Structure formats: C-alpha cells, structure tokens
mmCIF file of C-alpha atoms in Angstrom:
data_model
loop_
_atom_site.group_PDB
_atom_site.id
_atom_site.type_symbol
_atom_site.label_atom_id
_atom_site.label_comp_id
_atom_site.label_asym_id
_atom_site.label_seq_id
_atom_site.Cartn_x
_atom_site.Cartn_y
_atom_site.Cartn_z
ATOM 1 C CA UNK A 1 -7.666 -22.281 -11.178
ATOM 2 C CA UNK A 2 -9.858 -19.903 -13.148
ATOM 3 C CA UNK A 3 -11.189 -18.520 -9.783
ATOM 4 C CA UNK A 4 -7.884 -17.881 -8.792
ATOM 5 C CA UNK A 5 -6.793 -15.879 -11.975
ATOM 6 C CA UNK A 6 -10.139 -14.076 -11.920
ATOM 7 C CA UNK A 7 -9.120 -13.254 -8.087
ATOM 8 C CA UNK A 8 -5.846 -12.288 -9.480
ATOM 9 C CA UNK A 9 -7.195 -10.166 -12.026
ATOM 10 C CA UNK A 10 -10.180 -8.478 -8.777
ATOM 11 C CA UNK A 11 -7.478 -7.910 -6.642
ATOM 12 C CA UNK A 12 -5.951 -5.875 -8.910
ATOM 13 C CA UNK A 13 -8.312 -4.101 -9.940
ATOM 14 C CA UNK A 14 -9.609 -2.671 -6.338
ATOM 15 C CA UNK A 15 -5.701 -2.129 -5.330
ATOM 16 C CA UNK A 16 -5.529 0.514 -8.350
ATOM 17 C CA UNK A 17 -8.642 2.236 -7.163
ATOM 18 C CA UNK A 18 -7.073 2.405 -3.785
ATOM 19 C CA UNK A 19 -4.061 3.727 -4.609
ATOM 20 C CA UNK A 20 -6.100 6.326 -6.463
ATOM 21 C CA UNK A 21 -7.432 7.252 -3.688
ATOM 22 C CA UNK A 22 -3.675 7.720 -2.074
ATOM 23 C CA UNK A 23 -2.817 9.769 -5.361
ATOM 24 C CA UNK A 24 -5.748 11.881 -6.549
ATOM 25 C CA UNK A 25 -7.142 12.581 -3.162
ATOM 26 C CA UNK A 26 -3.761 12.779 -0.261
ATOM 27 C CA UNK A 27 -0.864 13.171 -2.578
ATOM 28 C CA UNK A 28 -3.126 15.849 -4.328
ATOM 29 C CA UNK A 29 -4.125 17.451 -1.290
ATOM 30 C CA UNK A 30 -3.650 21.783 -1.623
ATOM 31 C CA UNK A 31 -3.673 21.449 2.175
ATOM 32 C CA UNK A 32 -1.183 18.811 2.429
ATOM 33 C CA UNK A 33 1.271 20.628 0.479
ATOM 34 C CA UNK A 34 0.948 23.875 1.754
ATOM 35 C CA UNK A 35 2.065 22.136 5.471
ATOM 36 C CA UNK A 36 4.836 19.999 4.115
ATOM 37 C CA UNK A 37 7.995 20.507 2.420
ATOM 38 C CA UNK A 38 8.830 19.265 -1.143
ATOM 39 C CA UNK A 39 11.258 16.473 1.272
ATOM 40 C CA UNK A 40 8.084 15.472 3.448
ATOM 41 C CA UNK A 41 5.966 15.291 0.530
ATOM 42 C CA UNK A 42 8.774 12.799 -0.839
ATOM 43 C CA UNK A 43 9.055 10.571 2.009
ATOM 44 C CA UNK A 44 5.210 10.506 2.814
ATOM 45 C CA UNK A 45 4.156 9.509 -1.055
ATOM 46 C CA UNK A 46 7.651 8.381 -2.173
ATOM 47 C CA UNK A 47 7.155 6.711 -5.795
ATOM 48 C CA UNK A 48 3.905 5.493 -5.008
ATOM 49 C CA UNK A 49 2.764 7.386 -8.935
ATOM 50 C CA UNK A 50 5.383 5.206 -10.560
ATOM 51 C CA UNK A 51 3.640 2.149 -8.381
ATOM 52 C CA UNK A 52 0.723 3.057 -9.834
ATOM 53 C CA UNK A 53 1.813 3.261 -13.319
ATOM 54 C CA UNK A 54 3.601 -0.427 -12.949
ATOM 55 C CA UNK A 55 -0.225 -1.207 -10.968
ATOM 56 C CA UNK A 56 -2.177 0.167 -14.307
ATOM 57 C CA UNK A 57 0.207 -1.751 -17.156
ATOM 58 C CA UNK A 58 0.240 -4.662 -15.244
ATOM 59 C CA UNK A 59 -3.897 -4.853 -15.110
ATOM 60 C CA UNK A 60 -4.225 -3.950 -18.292
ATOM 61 C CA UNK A 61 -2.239 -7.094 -19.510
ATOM 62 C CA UNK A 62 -4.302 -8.710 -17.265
ATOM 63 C CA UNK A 63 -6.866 -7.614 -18.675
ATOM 64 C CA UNK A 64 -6.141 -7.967 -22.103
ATOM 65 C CA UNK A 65 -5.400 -11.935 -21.421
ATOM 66 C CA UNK A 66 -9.072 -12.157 -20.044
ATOM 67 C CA UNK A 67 -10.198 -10.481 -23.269
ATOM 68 C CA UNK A 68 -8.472 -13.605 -25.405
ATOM 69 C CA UNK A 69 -10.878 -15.751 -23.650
ATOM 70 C CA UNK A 70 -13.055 -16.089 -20.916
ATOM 71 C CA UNK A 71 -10.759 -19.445 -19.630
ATOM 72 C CA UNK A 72 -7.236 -18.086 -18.742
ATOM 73 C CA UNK A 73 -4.972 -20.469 -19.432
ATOM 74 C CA UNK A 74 -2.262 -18.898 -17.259
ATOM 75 C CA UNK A 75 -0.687 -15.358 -15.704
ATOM 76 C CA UNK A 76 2.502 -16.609 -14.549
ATOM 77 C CA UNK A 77 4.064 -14.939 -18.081
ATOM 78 C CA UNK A 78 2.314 -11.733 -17.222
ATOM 79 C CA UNK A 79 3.939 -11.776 -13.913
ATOM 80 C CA UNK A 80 7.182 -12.778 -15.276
ATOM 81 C CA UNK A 81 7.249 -9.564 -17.400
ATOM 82 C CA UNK A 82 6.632 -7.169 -14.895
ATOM 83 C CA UNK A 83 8.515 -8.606 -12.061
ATOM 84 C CA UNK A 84 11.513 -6.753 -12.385
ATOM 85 C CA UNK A 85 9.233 -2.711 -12.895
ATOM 86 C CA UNK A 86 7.626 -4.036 -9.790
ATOM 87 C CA UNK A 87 10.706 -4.970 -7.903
ATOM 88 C CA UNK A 88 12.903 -1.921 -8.997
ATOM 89 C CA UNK A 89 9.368 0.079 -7.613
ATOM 90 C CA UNK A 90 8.643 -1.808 -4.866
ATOM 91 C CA UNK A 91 12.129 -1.913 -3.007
ATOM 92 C CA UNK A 92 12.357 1.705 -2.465
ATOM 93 C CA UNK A 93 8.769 2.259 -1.517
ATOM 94 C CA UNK A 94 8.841 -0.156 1.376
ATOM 95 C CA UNK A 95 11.884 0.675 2.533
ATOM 96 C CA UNK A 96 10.390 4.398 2.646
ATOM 97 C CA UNK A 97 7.775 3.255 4.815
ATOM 98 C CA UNK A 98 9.519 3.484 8.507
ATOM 99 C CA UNK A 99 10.107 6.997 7.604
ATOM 100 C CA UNK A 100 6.305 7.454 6.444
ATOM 101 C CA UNK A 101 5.333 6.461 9.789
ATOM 102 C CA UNK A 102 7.692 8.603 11.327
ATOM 103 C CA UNK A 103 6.467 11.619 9.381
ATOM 104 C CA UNK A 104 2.864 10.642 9.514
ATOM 105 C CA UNK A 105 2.863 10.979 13.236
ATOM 106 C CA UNK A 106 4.101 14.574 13.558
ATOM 107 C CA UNK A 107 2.514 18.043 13.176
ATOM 108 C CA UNK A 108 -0.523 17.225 10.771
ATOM 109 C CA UNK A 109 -2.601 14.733 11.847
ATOM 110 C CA UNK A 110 -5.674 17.012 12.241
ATOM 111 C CA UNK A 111 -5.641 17.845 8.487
ATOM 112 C CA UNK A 112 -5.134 13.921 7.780
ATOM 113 C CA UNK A 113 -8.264 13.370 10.033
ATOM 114 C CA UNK A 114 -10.763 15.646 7.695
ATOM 115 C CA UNK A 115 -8.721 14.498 4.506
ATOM 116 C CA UNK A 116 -9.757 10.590 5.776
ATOM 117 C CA UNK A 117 -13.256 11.535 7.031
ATOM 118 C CA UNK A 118 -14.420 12.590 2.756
ATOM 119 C CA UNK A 119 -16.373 9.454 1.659
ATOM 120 C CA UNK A 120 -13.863 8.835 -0.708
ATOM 121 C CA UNK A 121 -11.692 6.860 1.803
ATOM 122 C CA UNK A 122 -14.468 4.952 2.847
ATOM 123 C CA UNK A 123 -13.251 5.330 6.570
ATOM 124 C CA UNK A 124 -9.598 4.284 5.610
ATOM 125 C CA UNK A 125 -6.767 6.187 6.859
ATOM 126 C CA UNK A 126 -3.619 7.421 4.526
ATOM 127 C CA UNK A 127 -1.473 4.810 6.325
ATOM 128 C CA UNK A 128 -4.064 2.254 5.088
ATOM 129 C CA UNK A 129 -3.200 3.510 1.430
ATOM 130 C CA UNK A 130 0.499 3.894 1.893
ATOM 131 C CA UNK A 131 1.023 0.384 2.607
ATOM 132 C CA UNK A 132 -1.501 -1.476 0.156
ATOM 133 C CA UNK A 133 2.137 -2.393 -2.067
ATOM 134 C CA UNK A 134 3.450 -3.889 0.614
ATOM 135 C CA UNK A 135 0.459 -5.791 1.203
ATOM 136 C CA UNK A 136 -0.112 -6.688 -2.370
ATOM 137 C CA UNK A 137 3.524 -8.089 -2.442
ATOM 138 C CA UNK A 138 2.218 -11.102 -0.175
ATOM 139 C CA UNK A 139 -1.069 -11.144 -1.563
ATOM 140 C CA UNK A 140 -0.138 -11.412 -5.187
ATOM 141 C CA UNK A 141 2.324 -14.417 -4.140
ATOM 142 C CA UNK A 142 -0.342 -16.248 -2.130
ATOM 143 C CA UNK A 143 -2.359 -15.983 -5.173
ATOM 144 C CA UNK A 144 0.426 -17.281 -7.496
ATOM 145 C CA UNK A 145 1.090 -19.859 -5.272
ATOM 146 C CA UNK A 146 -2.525 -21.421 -5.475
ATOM 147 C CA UNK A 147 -1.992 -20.697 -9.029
ATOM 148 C CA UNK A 148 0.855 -22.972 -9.270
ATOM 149 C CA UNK A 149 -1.096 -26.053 -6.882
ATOM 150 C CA UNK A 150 -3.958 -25.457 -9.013
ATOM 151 C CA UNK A 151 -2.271 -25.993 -12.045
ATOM 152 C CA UNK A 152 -0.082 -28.875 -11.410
ATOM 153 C CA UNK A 153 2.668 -27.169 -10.856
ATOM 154 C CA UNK A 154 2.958 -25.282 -14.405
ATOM 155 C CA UNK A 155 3.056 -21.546 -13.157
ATOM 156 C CA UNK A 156 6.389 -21.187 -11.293
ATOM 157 C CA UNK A 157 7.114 -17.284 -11.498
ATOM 158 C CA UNK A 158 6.626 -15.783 -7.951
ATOM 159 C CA UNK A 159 6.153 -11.935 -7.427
ATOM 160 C CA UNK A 160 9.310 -11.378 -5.361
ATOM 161 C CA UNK A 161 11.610 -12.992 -8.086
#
C-alpha cells in the first residue's frame, strides 16, 4: 500500500517535470511561434499550462500528506478533490489531440527535430510530451486501483469520476 502511494506521489512528480519540458522549452519556443499562428499555437499546446497548474496543486497536496507522516494512510480524498479541475482540464486537452497530430505533421517538423535533439528532452519528441495527460489518466487509475486492493477495499475514488 505505502509503495503504491509513494508510486503515486513519483509518478507525479516526474509527469510535472515532463510537462515542463512541453511548457518552458516547446510552448516557449521563439522559433515555434514565429512559424505558427496564435490558432496553431492553440491547438498544438491547447490548455496543457492550466494541466500543469491542476498537475502542481495536486502534488503539492500530495506532498503535503507525505509531510503528516512518513505512513500515508490514504490519497483517495486527495483525488476526490481534484477530480473534477482534472476532468474539466483533461476533456478538452484530449479531445485536442487528433488535431495536434494533424498539425504536428505539417510544415515544421525540421524545427521540432533541433527543438527535440537539446538534452533537455532527453531524446523525447513533443508528441511524447503532448500526450503524457492522457497517459497519466490510465496510469493514475491503475495506481488507485491497487490502492483500493491494497487497502481492502477502503479507497474507492477513481481518476475518471
């Protein structure tokens, strides 16, 4: 159980570094603005700041439950409160991402390959960013769901509620 939250808690943790990386290094990008309209630079990063934000609040009550005591007793409150940032977030981002893909694969890709080739990307391409909160949708249920087996049954709240 405690390995779980702890995993919980890691998994976190290196998402909001990698959508950092999305933020502060491609959304950021002088080059990647100067090629693409204020609508392209929409549907390529869509709300992934706001994702972010909900990503950074949600780790640091996380967090701040880890700081109470080195046993966590449980998360499932912490999801509970931020299921409903996370699914008014989440909803529009992934349904963003078919047109991400779409825009991905036109007339830039030679800028995106020397924005992915700095070492901060750690040989990851921006589509690799773009969909870590889709990804972390399944993950973070997975996670709550050995939660909940670990537990007994006690911690009921899944991600997508």
């Amino acid at each position: 159980l405690q390995e779980s939250m702890f995993e919980l808690i890691g998994s976190e943790a290196s998402y909001l570094r990698s959508l950092g990386v999305a933020v502060n290094h491609f959304q950021a990008s002088k080059a990647l603005k100067q090629i693409l309209s204020k609508m392209e630079q929409h549907i390529l990063f869509s709300n992934i700041r706001q994702v972010m934000a909900a990503s950074e609040k949600f780790l640091m009550d996380l967090e701040m439950r880890l700081g109470e005591s080195v046993l966590i007793s449980e998360v499932g409150d912490i999801v509970l409160q931020h299921c409903s940032e996370f699914h008014s977030l989440y909803v529009p981002y992934v349904t963003n991402m078919m047109y991400q893909e779409a825009l991905i694969n036109q007339n830039f890709v030679s800028l995106l390959k020397k924005l992915e080739s700095d070492p901060v990307c750690q040989r990851q391409s921006l589509k690799s960013f773009l969909v870590l909160p889709f990804q972390k949708i399944t993950r973070v249920n997975l996670l709550l769901k050995r939660l909940d087996q670990s537990s007994g049954g006690s911690t009921k709240p899944t991600f997508t509620s």
